[in-house]
CSV table of C-alpha atoms in Angstrom, one decimal:
chain,number,residue,atom,x,y,z
A,1,MET,CA,41.1,213.6,247.5
A,2,SER,CA,37.7,211.2,247.5
A,3,PRO,CA,34.4,212.9,247.7
A,4,ASP,CA,32.5,212.2,251.1
A,5,LEU,CA,30.2,209.5,249.7
A,6,ASN,CA,27.8,209.9,252.9
A,7,ASN,CA,26.9,213.6,253.0
A,8,LEU,CA,23.6,213.0,250.5
A,9,SER,CA,23.5,216.8,250.0
A,10,PHE,CA,24.2,217.7,246.6
A,11,PRO,CA,27.6,219.4,245.8
A,12,LEU,CA,28.0,223.0,245.5
A,13,GLU,CA,29.4,224.4,242.0
A,14,ALA,CA,32.7,224.5,242.5
A,15,GLU,CA,32.8,221.0,244.2
A,16,ARG,CA,30.8,219.3,241.3
A,17,LYS,CA,34.0,221.3,238.5
A,18,HIS,CA,36.4,220.0,241.1
A,19,VAL,CA,35.0,216.3,240.7
A,20,ALA,CA,35.0,216.9,237.1
A,21,ASP,CA,38.0,217.5,236.0
A,22,ARG,CA,40.1,214.6,238.0
A,23,VAL,CA,37.8,211.9,236.6
A,24,ALA,CA,39.1,214.3,233.1
A,25,GLN,CA,42.2,213.6,234.3
A,26,ARG,CA,42.3,209.9,235.2
A,27,LEU,CA,41.1,209.8,231.2
A,28,GLU,CA,43.3,211.1,229.6
A,29,ARG,CA,45.8,209.1,232.4
A,30,ILE,CA,43.8,205.5,231.4
A,31,ALA,CA,44.4,206.4,227.3
A,32,GLN,CA,47.7,207.2,227.9
A,33,LEU,CA,48.6,203.6,229.4
A,34,ARG,CA,46.6,202.2,226.8
A,35,ARG,CA,48.4,203.8,224.1
A,36,GLU,CA,51.8,202.7,226.3
A,37,ILE,CA,50.0,199.0,226.3
A,38,ALA,CA,49.5,199.2,222.6
A,39,GLN,CA,53.3,200.4,221.7
A,40,LEU,CA,55.4,197.7,224.3
A,41,THR,CA,52.5,194.7,222.8
A,42,LYS,CA,53.6,196.2,218.8
A,43,GLU,CA,57.4,196.2,219.9
A,44,ASN,CA,57.2,193.1,222.1
A,45,ILE,CA,55.8,191.3,218.6
A,46,GLN,CA,57.8,192.9,216.9
A,47,ASP,CA,60.7,191.5,218.6
A,48,ARG,CA,59.1,188.0,218.8
A,49,PHE,CA,58.7,187.7,215.1
A,50,TYR,CA,62.3,188.8,214.7
A,51,ILE,CA,63.7,185.6,217.2
A,52,SER,CA,61.0,183.3,215.7
A,53,ILE,CA,62.6,179.6,214.6
A,54,HIS,CA,60.6,180.3,211.8
A,55,ARG,CA,62.6,183.2,210.4
A,56,LEU,CA,65.8,180.2,210.0
A,57,LEU,CA,63.2,178.4,207.1
A,58,PRO,CA,63.8,179.2,203.8
A,59,ARG,CA,60.8,181.5,201.8
A,60,GLU,CA,60.1,178.4,199.7
A,61,VAL,CA,58.8,176.0,202.9
A,62,LEU,CA,57.4,178.3,204.1
A,63,GLY,CA,55.5,179.2,201.5
A,64,GLU,CA,54.4,175.4,201.2
A,65,ILE,CA,53.6,175.7,204.9
A,66,PHE,CA,51.1,178.5,204.3
A,67,VAL,CA,49.5,176.2,201.4
A,68,HIS,CA,49.1,172.7,203.6
A,69,ALA,CA,47.7,175.3,206.2
A,70,ALA,CA,44.5,176.3,204.0
A,71,ALA,CA,42.1,173.4,203.7
A,72,ARG,CA,41.2,171.7,200.3
A,73,GLY,CA,38.2,172.9,198.7
A,74,CYS,CA,36.8,176.0,199.3
A,75,GLY,CA,39.7,177.1,202.1
A,76,ALA,CA,42.2,176.5,199.1
A,77,TRP,CA,40.5,178.5,196.8
A,78,LEU,CA,40.6,181.4,199.2
A,79,ALA,CA,43.9,180.6,201.0
A,80,PRO,CA,45.8,184.5,199.9
A,81,MET,CA,42.8,186.0,200.8
A,82,VAL,CA,44.3,185.1,204.4
A,83,ILE,CA,47.0,188.1,204.2
A,84,SER,CA,45.0,190.3,205.4
A,85,HIS,CA,45.0,188.6,208.7
A,86,VAL,CA,48.8,188.2,208.5
A,87,SER,CA,52.5,190.1,209.3
A,88,ARG,CA,53.5,192.2,206.3
A,89,HIS,CA,56.8,189.2,206.0
A,90,TRP,CA,54.3,186.4,205.2
A,91,ARG,CA,52.2,188.3,203.5
A,92,ASN,CA,55.5,188.3,200.9
A,93,VAL,CA,55.9,185.2,201.5
A,94,VAL,CA,52.6,184.4,200.3
A,95,HIS,CA,52.6,186.9,197.6
A,96,THR,CA,55.8,185.0,196.1
A,97,THR,CA,54.5,181.5,196.7
A,98,PRO,CA,53.0,180.3,193.4
A,99,ARG,CA,51.4,177.3,194.6
A,100,ALA,CA,49.3,179.6,196.6
A,101,TRP,CA,47.6,181.3,193.8
A,102,SER,CA,47.3,178.1,192.1
A,103,PHE,CA,43.5,177.3,193.1
A,104,ILE,CA,40.8,179.8,191.1
A,105,CYS,CA,37.7,180.1,191.3
A,106,ILE,CA,35.8,181.1,188.3
A,107,ARG,CA,32.3,182.3,188.2
A,108,ILE,CA,31.1,182.2,184.9
A,109,ILE,CA,29.7,185.8,184.9
A,110,PRO,CA,30.1,188.6,182.4
A,111,ASP,CA,32.2,191.0,184.8
A,112,SER,CA,35.4,193.0,183.2
A,113,SER,CA,36.6,193.1,187.0
A,114,TYR,CA,36.1,189.7,187.8
A,115,SER,CA,38.0,188.6,184.8
A,116,GLN,CA,41.2,191.4,185.9
A,117,LEU,CA,41.3,189.4,188.8
A,118,VAL,CA,41.6,186.3,187.3
A,119,LYS,CA,44.1,187.0,185.0
A,120,ILE,CA,45.9,188.3,187.6
A,121,TRP,CA,45.6,185.2,189.7
A,122,VAL,CA,46.8,183.0,186.9
A,123,GLU,CA,49.7,185.6,186.7
A,124,LEU,CA,51.0,184.9,190.7
A,125,SER,CA,50.4,181.1,190.2
A,126,GLY,CA,53.8,181.4,187.8
A,127,GLN,CA,54.7,177.7,186.9
A,128,SER,CA,52.2,175.4,189.6
A,129,PRO,CA,49.6,173.5,188.5
A,130,LEU,CA,46.9,174.4,188.7
A,131,HIS,CA,43.1,173.5,189.9
A,132,LEU,CA,40.6,175.3,188.4
A,133,ARG,CA,36.7,175.0,189.5
A,134,PHE,CA,34.2,176.8,186.8
A,135,GLU,CA,30.6,178.0,188.3
A,136,THR,CA,27.2,179.3,186.8
A,137,PRO,CA,25.3,181.3,189.5
A,138,LEU,CA,22.5,179.0,191.3
A,139,TRP,CA,19.3,179.0,189.7
A,140,GLY,CA,18.8,182.0,187.5
A,141,THR,CA,19.4,181.9,183.6
A,142,GLY,CA,23.6,181.5,184.4
A,143,THR,CA,23.6,178.7,182.6
A,144,ARG,CA,22.4,180.5,178.9
A,145,ASP,CA,24.0,183.8,180.0
A,146,ALA,CA,27.3,181.7,179.8
A,147,VAL,CA,26.8,180.2,176.7
A,148,ARG,CA,25.0,183.4,175.0
A,149,GLN,CA,27.0,186.3,176.3
A,150,THR,CA,30.3,184.4,175.6
A,151,SER,CA,31.5,184.8,179.4
A,152,LEU,CA,33.2,181.3,179.1
A,153,GLY,CA,35.1,181.6,176.2
A,154,ASN,CA,35.9,185.5,178.2
A,155,TYR,CA,37.7,183.8,181.0
A,156,LEU,CA,39.0,180.5,178.4
A,157,ALA,CA,40.7,183.1,176.2
A,158,LEU,CA,42.4,183.4,179.3
A,159,LEU,CA,43.4,181.0,180.8
A,160,GLN,CA,43.8,178.0,177.8
A,161,PRO,CA,47.6,179.4,177.0
A,162,HIS,CA,48.0,177.9,180.4
A,163,VAL,CA,46.7,174.8,179.5
A,164,SER,CA,49.2,172.8,180.0
A,165,ARG,CA,49.5,173.2,183.4
A,166,TRP,CA,45.7,172.2,184.0
A,167,HIS,CA,46.0,169.8,186.5
A,168,SER,CA,42.4,169.5,187.8
A,169,VAL,CA,39.3,170.6,186.4
A,170,GLU,CA,35.9,171.5,188.4
A,171,ILE,CA,33.2,172.3,186.2
A,172,PHE,CA,29.9,172.9,188.6
A,173,ILE,CA,26.2,174.3,187.1
A,174,GLY,CA,24.7,175.8,189.0
A,175,ASP,CA,21.2,176.8,187.3
A,176,THR,CA,19.6,173.2,186.0
A,177,PRO,CA,15.7,173.5,185.1
A,178,HIS,CA,14.5,172.2,182.1
A,179,HIS,CA,14.8,174.6,179.2
A,180,SER,CA,18.9,174.7,180.1
A,181,ILE,CA,19.7,171.4,179.1
A,182,TRP,CA,21.3,172.1,175.9
A,183,ASN,CA,22.0,175.2,177.0
A,184,ILE,CA,24.7,172.6,179.5
A,185,GLN,CA,26.1,170.6,176.9
A,186,LEU,CA,26.9,174.0,175.0
A,187,LEU,CA,28.3,174.6,177.8
A,188,LEU,CA,30.9,171.8,178.1
A,189,GLN,CA,31.4,171.6,174.3
A,190,GLN,CA,33.4,174.7,175.2
A,191,PHE,CA,35.8,172.5,177.3
A,192,ASN,CA,36.5,170.2,174.4
A,193,PHE,CA,40.1,171.1,173.2
A,194,ASP,CA,43.7,169.1,174.6
A,195,MET,CA,44.2,169.2,178.2
A,196,PRO,CA,48.0,167.4,178.3
A,197,LYS,CA,48.3,167.6,182.1
A,198,LEU,CA,44.8,166.9,183.8
A,199,LYS,CA,45.1,164.5,186.4
A,200,SER,CA,41.1,165.2,187.6
A,201,PHE,CA,38.3,166.1,186.5
A,202,TYR,CA,34.8,167.0,188.5
A,203,LEU,CA,31.2,167.6,187.1
A,204,ASP,CA,28.2,168.4,189.2
A,205,THR,CA,25.0,170.1,189.2
A,206,THR,CA,22.5,171.0,191.3
A,207,ARG,CA,19.7,169.0,190.1
A,208,GLN,CA,19.1,165.4,188.9
A,209,LEU,CA,19.7,165.4,185.2
A,210,TRP,CA,18.8,162.0,183.6
A,211,ARG,CA,20.7,162.8,180.0
A,212,ASP,CA,24.7,161.9,179.2
A,213,TYR,CA,26.7,163.9,178.5
A,214,HIS,CA,29.8,164.2,176.3
A,215,VAL,CA,33.2,166.1,177.5
A,216,LEU,CA,36.4,166.4,177.8
A,217,LYS,CA,36.7,165.0,174.1
A,218,GLY,CA,40.0,166.7,173.0
A,219,GLU,CA,42.8,164.4,174.2
A,220,VAL,CA,42.9,163.7,177.9
A,221,SER,CA,45.6,160.7,178.1
A,222,GLN,CA,47.0,161.9,181.8
A,223,LEU,CA,42.8,161.6,183.5
A,224,ALA,CA,43.1,159.5,186.9
A,225,ARG,CA,40.3,160.0,188.9
A,226,LEU,CA,36.5,161.2,188.2
A,227,THR,CA,34.2,162.9,190.5
A,228,ILE,CA,30.3,163.2,189.5
A,229,GLY,CA,27.3,163.5,191.4
A,230,HIS,CA,23.5,164.4,189.6
A,231,CYS,CA,25.2,164.7,185.6
A,232,ARG,CA,26.1,162.0,183.3
A,233,PRO,CA,29.7,162.0,181.4
A,234,SER,CA,28.4,159.6,179.1
A,235,THR,CA,29.4,155.9,179.3
A,236,SER,CA,31.3,155.9,175.7
A,237,ASN,CA,33.0,159.3,176.6
A,238,HIS,CA,36.6,157.3,175.6
A,239,TRP,CA,38.7,158.8,178.3
A,240,LEU,CA,36.8,156.4,181.0
A,241,SER,CA,39.4,153.3,179.7
A,242,HIS,CA,42.4,154.9,182.0
A,243,LEU,CA,40.7,156.0,184.8
A,244,GLU,CA,42.0,154.3,187.7
A,245,GLU,CA,39.2,156.4,190.5
A,246,LEU,CA,35.9,156.9,190.3
A,247,GLU,CA,33.5,158.5,192.9
A,248,ILE,CA,29.3,159.2,192.1
A,249,ILE,CA,28.7,160.6,195.8
A,250,ASN,CA,25.3,162.9,196.2
A,251,ALA,CA,23.6,161.7,193.9
A,252,ALA,CA,20.1,159.2,192.2
A,253,HIS,CA,21.3,156.9,189.2
A,254,SER,CA,20.2,153.9,187.3
A,255,LEU,CA,22.1,150.7,188.1
A,256,LEU,CA,21.9,150.0,184.1
A,257,TYR,CA,24.1,153.5,184.4
A,258,ILE,CA,26.1,152.9,187.1
A,259,HIS,CA,26.7,149.2,185.6
A,260,GLY,CA,28.0,150.4,182.3
A,261,LEU,CA,30.0,153.1,183.7
A,262,LEU,CA,32.3,150.4,185.3
A,263,LYS,CA,32.4,148.4,182.5
A,264,ALA,CA,34.4,151.4,180.6
A,265,CYS,CA,36.4,151.7,183.4
A,266,PRO,CA,38.6,148.2,183.5
A,267,ARG,CA,41.7,150.0,185.0
A,268,LEU,CA,39.8,151.6,188.8
A,269,THR,CA,42.4,150.8,191.7
A,270,LYS,CA,39.3,153.0,193.7
A,271,LEU,CA,36.3,153.4,193.5
A,272,LYS,CA,33.2,154.7,195.5
A,273,LEU,CA,29.5,154.7,194.7
A,274,ASP,CA,27.2,156.6,197.1
A,275,VAL,CA,24.1,156.5,195.0
A,276,THR,CA,20.6,156.5,195.5
A,277,ILE,CA,19.4,153.7,193.1
A,278,GLN,CA,16.1,154.4,191.6
A,279,GLU,CA,13.2,151.5,191.0
A,280,ARG,CA,13.4,149.8,187.9
A,281,GLU,CA,13.9,145.8,186.5
A,282,VAL,CA,16.6,145.7,185.4
A,283,ARG,CA,17.6,141.7,183.5
A,284,GLY,CA,20.9,140.4,182.7
A,285,LEU,CA,23.3,142.3,183.9
A,286,ASN,CA,26.8,141.0,182.5
A,287,ILE,CA,29.3,140.3,185.4
A,288,ILE,CA,32.1,142.9,185.3
A,289,VAL,CA,35.8,141.8,186.3
A,290,LEU,CA,38.1,145.1,188.0
A,291,PRO,CA,41.7,143.4,188.0
A,292,TYR,CA,43.0,145.9,190.0
A,293,LEU,CA,40.4,147.7,191.8
A,294,ARG,CA,41.6,147.9,195.6
A,295,ARG,CA,39.7,150.1,197.5
A,296,VAL,CA,35.5,150.0,197.5
A,297,TYR,CA,33.1,152.0,199.0
A,298,VAL,CA,29.6,151.1,198.8
A,299,ASN,CA,26.3,152.0,199.5
A,300,ASP,CA,24.4,149.1,198.8
A,301,ILE,CA,25.0,145.3,198.2
A,302,LEU,CA,23.2,145.1,194.6
A,303,TYR,CA,26.6,146.1,192.9
A,304,LEU,CA,28.7,143.1,194.6
A,305,SER,CA,26.5,141.0,192.6
A,306,PHE,CA,28.1,141.5,189.2
A,307,LEU,CA,31.6,143.2,190.1
A,308,ARG,CA,34.3,140.5,190.4
A,309,LEU,CA,37.1,142.4,192.4
A,310,PRO,CA,40.6,139.9,192.5
A,311,ALA,CA,42.8,142.8,194.4
A,312,LEU,CA,40.4,144.0,196.2
A,313,VAL,CA,42.1,145.0,199.8
A,314,SER,CA,39.6,147.4,201.6
A,315,PHE,CA,35.7,147.0,201.8
A,316,THR,CA,33.5,149.2,203.6
A,317,PHE,CA,29.6,149.9,203.8
A,318,ALA,CA,28.3,152.6,205.0
A,319,LYS,CA,24.2,153.5,204.0
A,320,PRO,CA,22.9,156.9,205.4
A,321,PRO,CA,21.0,157.2,208.4
A,322,SER,CA,18.0,157.9,207.3
A,323,THR,CA,17.3,154.9,205.1
A,324,GLY,CA,17.1,152.5,208.4
A,325,ALA,CA,20.1,150.2,209.3
A,326,GLN,CA,21.3,147.2,206.9
A,327,GLU,CA,21.3,143.8,208.2
A,328,GLY,CA,25.2,142.7,208.7
A,329,THR,CA,23.6,138.9,208.1
A,330,LYS,CA,23.4,139.7,204.1
A,331,ILE,CA,25.8,142.2,203.8
A,332,PHE,CA,28.9,139.3,204.8
A,333,THR,CA,26.8,136.8,203.4
A,334,ASN,CA,26.7,139.2,199.7
A,335,LEU,CA,30.3,140.2,200.5
A,336,SER,CA,31.5,136.6,201.0
A,337,MET,CA,30.2,135.0,198.2
A,338,MET,CA,31.7,138.4,196.0
A,339,LEU,CA,35.3,136.9,197.4
A,340,GLU,CA,34.8,133.8,196.0
A,341,ALA,CA,33.3,134.5,193.1
A,342,SER,CA,36.6,136.8,192.7
A,343,ASN,CA,38.9,133.9,193.6
A,344,ASN,CA,39.7,136.7,196.8
A,345,PHE,CA,41.9,136.1,199.7
A,346,ILE,CA,44.1,138.9,200.2
A,347,LEU,CA,40.9,141.7,201.7
A,348,GLN,CA,42.9,143.5,204.9
A,349,GLU,CA,39.9,145.7,205.8
A,350,LEU,CA,36.6,145.8,206.4
A,351,ASN,CA,34.3,148.4,207.6
A,352,LEU,CA,31.3,148.7,208.2
A,353,ASN,CA,28.8,152.2,208.5
A,354,ASP,CA,25.4,152.3,210.2
A,355,VAL,CA,25.1,148.6,210.2
A,356,GLU,CA,22.9,146.5,212.5
A,357,ILE,CA,25.4,142.9,212.7
A,358,ASN,CA,23.3,139.9,214.0
A,359,ARG,CA,25.5,137.4,213.1
A,360,PHE,CA,29.3,137.9,211.8
A,361,ASN,CA,29.0,135.3,209.5
A,362,PHE,CA,32.0,135.4,207.5
A,363,ALA,CA,34.6,133.1,206.8
A,364,PHE,CA,38.1,134.1,208.5
A,365,ASP,CA,39.7,131.3,207.7
A,366,GLN,CA,38.6,131.9,203.7
A,367,HIS,CA,40.7,135.2,204.8
A,368,THR,CA,42.9,134.7,206.6
A,369,CYS,CA,45.1,138.6,205.5
A,370,LEU,CA,41.4,140.4,206.8
A,371,SER,CA,43.7,142.6,209.8
A,372,THR,CA,41.4,145.2,210.4
A,373,VAL,CA,37.8,146.0,211.0
A,374,ARG,CA,36.3,148.7,211.8
A,375,LEU,CA,32.8,150.0,213.2
A,376,THR,CA,31.4,153.0,213.1
A,377,ASN,CA,27.5,153.7,214.4
A,378,CYS,CA,27.0,149.9,214.6
A,379,TYR,CA,25.0,147.5,216.8
A,380,VAL,CA,26.6,144.8,217.3
A,381,ARG,CA,24.0,142.1,218.9
A,382,PRO,CA,25.1,139.1,221.3
A,383,GLU,CA,24.9,136.2,219.3
A,384,ALA,CA,27.0,138.1,216.5
A,385,LEU,CA,30.0,136.8,218.0
A,386,GLU,CA,29.5,133.6,218.0
A,387,ASN,CA,31.5,132.3,215.6
A,388,TRP,CA,35.1,134.2,217.3
A,389,ASN,CA,35.8,131.8,219.7
A,390,GLN,CA,37.6,130.3,216.4
A,391,SER,CA,41.1,130.1,216.4
A,392,SER,CA,41.3,132.3,212.6
A,393,VAL,CA,39.8,135.3,213.9
A,394,CYS,CA,42.5,135.6,217.0
A,395,SER,CA,45.2,135.0,214.8
A,396,SER,CA,44.3,137.5,211.8
A,397,LEU,CA,42.0,140.5,213.5
A,398,LYS,CA,45.4,142.7,214.3
A,399,LEU,CA,43.1,145.9,214.8
A,400,LEU,CA,39.7,146.5,215.8
A,401,GLU,CA,38.0,149.5,215.8
A,402,PHE,CA,34.5,151.0,217.5
A,403,PHE,CA,33.1,154.3,216.8
A,404,SER,CA,29.7,155.4,218.0
A,405,CYS,CA,29.0,151.4,218.2
A,406,ASP,CA,26.5,151.1,221.7
A,407,TRP,CA,26.0,148.1,224.1
A,408,ILE,CA,29.2,146.2,222.6
A,409,PRO,CA,28.0,141.7,223.7
A,410,ASP,CA,30.2,141.2,226.6
A,411,ALA,CA,31.1,138.7,224.9
A,412,LEU,CA,33.5,140.6,223.1
A,413,PHE,CA,36.1,140.9,226.4
A,414,ASP,CA,34.9,137.4,227.5
A,415,LEU,CA,36.2,135.6,223.9
A,416,LEU,CA,39.7,138.1,223.5
A,417,THR,CA,40.8,137.0,227.5
A,418,HIS,CA,40.5,134.4,229.7
A,419,ASP,CA,41.9,133.9,233.4
A,420,GLY,CA,43.7,137.6,233.2
A,421,VAL,CA,45.5,136.1,229.8
A,422,TRP,CA,44.8,138.7,226.3
A,423,LEU,CA,44.0,135.4,223.8
A,424,SER,CA,43.7,137.4,220.6
A,425,ALA,CA,46.7,138.6,218.7
A,426,ILE,CA,44.6,141.7,217.7
A,427,GLU,CA,47.6,144.7,218.8
A,428,ARG,CA,44.9,147.5,219.0
A,429,LEU,CA,41.7,148.2,220.8
A,430,VAL,CA,39.5,151.9,219.8
A,431,PHE,CA,36.1,152.2,221.5
A,432,PHE,CA,35.2,156.1,221.2
A,433,ASP,CA,31.8,157.6,221.7
A,434,CYS,CA,30.1,154.0,223.0
A,435,PHE,CA,27.3,153.9,225.2
A,436,GLY,CA,27.7,151.5,227.4
A,437,VAL,CA,31.5,150.6,227.2
A,438,GLU,CA,32.7,150.9,230.7
A,439,PRO,CA,36.4,152.1,232.1
A,440,GLU,CA,36.1,148.6,234.7
A,441,GLN,CA,36.6,147.0,231.2
A,442,ILE,CA,39.6,148.4,230.1
A,443,THR,CA,41.4,148.1,233.4
A,444,ARG,CA,40.1,144.5,232.7
A,445,ILE,CA,42.1,144.3,229.0
A,446,LEU,CA,45.5,146.1,230.0
A,447,ALA,CA,45.4,144.2,233.2
A,448,CYS,CA,45.8,140.5,231.0
A,449,LYS,CA,49.4,139.4,230.3
A,450,ASN,CA,49.9,140.3,226.6
A,451,SER,CA,47.6,142.8,226.4
A,452,PRO,CA,46.9,145.5,223.2
A,453,HIS,CA,47.7,148.9,222.9
A,454,VAL,CA,44.2,150.5,224.0
A,455,VAL,CA,42.2,153.5,222.9
A,456,PHE,CA,39.2,155.1,225.0
A,457,SER,CA,37.8,157.9,224.7
A,458,ALA,CA,34.0,157.7,227.2
A,459,SER,CA,31.1,158.7,225.6
A,460,ALA,CA,29.3,161.7,227.4
A,461,ARG,CA,26.2,161.0,225.7
A,462,THR,CA,23.5,160.1,228.2
A,463,SER,CA,21.2,157.9,226.7
A,464,PRO,CA,21.9,154.8,223.3
A,465,ILE,CA,21.8,156.3,219.8
A,466,ILE,CA,18.7,154.6,218.4
A,467,ILE,CA,19.1,152.6,215.5
A,468,THR,CA,16.0,151.6,213.3
A,469,SER,CA,16.1,148.4,211.0
A,470,SER,CA,15.6,148.3,207.3
A,471,THR,CA,12.6,147.6,205.9
A,472,THR,CA,13.9,147.5,202.6
A,473,SER,CA,13.5,144.8,199.9
A,474,HIS,CA,17.9,146.2,199.2
A,475,ASN,CA,18.6,143.6,201.8
A,476,ARG,CA,17.8,140.5,200.0
A,477,ILE,CA,20.7,137.7,199.3
A,478,LEU,CA,21.3,138.3,195.7
A,479,PHE,CA,23.8,135.4,195.1
A,480,SER,CA,22.3,131.5,194.3
A,481,ALA,CA,25.7,130.5,194.3
A,482,PRO,CA,29.2,131.3,193.0
A,483,SER,CA,29.2,132.1,189.1
A,484,SER,CA,31.2,134.0,186.5
A,485,THR,CA,28.4,133.9,184.1
A,486,SER,CA,25.8,136.9,183.7
A,487,MET,CA,23.1,136.8,186.5
A,488,SER,CA,19.5,138.3,185.9
A,489,PHE,CA,17.6,140.1,188.7
A,490,SER,CA,15.1,142.4,189.3
A,491,LEU,CA,15.5,145.8,191.6
A,492,PRO,CA,12.9,145.5,194.6
A,493,SER,CA,10.2,148.5,193.7
A,494,LEU,CA,10.1,151.4,195.2
A,495,PRO,CA,8.0,154.3,195.2
A,496,SER,CA,7.8,156.4,191.4
A,497,SER,CA,9.3,159.8,192.0
A,498,THR,CA,9.0,162.4,188.8
A,499,SER,CA,12.1,162.8,187.3
A,500,SER,CA,13.7,165.6,185.6
């Protein structure tokens, strides 16, 4: 029975005790119900797990699902750590899945317990290909200690018996003060042994280094992919000649070094150059022909002056937004001249990021294989589409995509449609987060006869992206005429900087 709350008089001792007992009884009942709910929930989970369809799958398949669910990179190194958050059955699956333990990160520190952990992971990896990452602690004197205290040697002693399973190796040097430059070479020298199955190599440091390093002096006949950052492998490394993929990211290098590196890699099929070119005068760079290169990602048109790419099918230009938008006219001009000098008429895909397009002066009639144009964060001026009324444009493009491209000119829609008929051969249109593109324009396209498949995601922004045009002289046209002879030109002068 509830007390009379309208009675403002203070209850007697007996009444207070009686009410307190009732409260305690209710709390005990609530606790009991919670225990029952927890038990029932647990039983439900167990029953659902028992009848779950995934129990029909072999354990090997479940293990592969677990491995692929872990993100590549940092997630892959930590994939086994999530076993503390999954059911017992999944823990058993992970424990008996060697590939879940094949991504091993070795921090080069003198710690016996960490060495024991690495040993356990190697044992659990079975016969799976190993993906190894070696890293020294950030800052401090980790590289010097790794050399002087032989901590790296101890880890290599554990891993070298399994060198036939080394599939990829990453080396990240976290401390790079001036006094450790020689220590870095001593550290890299410890990897000068045969790695017969190595396919991928990554090398980077926290700071820019201007010295060339010799690394992997042993037999690495299957090495096909190289990724570097601030650290520069010597262009005389013997394994460069059979590389198929080269990626240079988030670093500053001289054009002379990039030229020498590309010259040493004649069998490349894929290239990414996300590099800041340093200020210096370079003359007489010889033409480099890369006959097998099919996919290119660059952030500067300077490379187009000396590269000849007869097999190129995909070209991507991307510049960090902080440097300002690049002038599309000069990108198109230099690209067209490079393709013409390469006798290339098979380009299929063109991707542009952070480009201000004031004229789409690309010879569509010469590149009839071009089927995909993808623009990201680009500003397309109305006059840029003046040559799109050519029939060759309509007959070549199959896929046209815009990502975060604001104020797309109405002229585009007028060129592609007429009197309710879709004029172009474009089969797929994508507008994602494009400020100024209205649903009515999409409806107009879809209402056309033979209309393409349209993917439209309206922009949630209330204002367009502000794109600042770059005034750097990097955007000048580097070609005077198509030529197969060596070219002479000067890099633009930039403010001087102190290099380490």
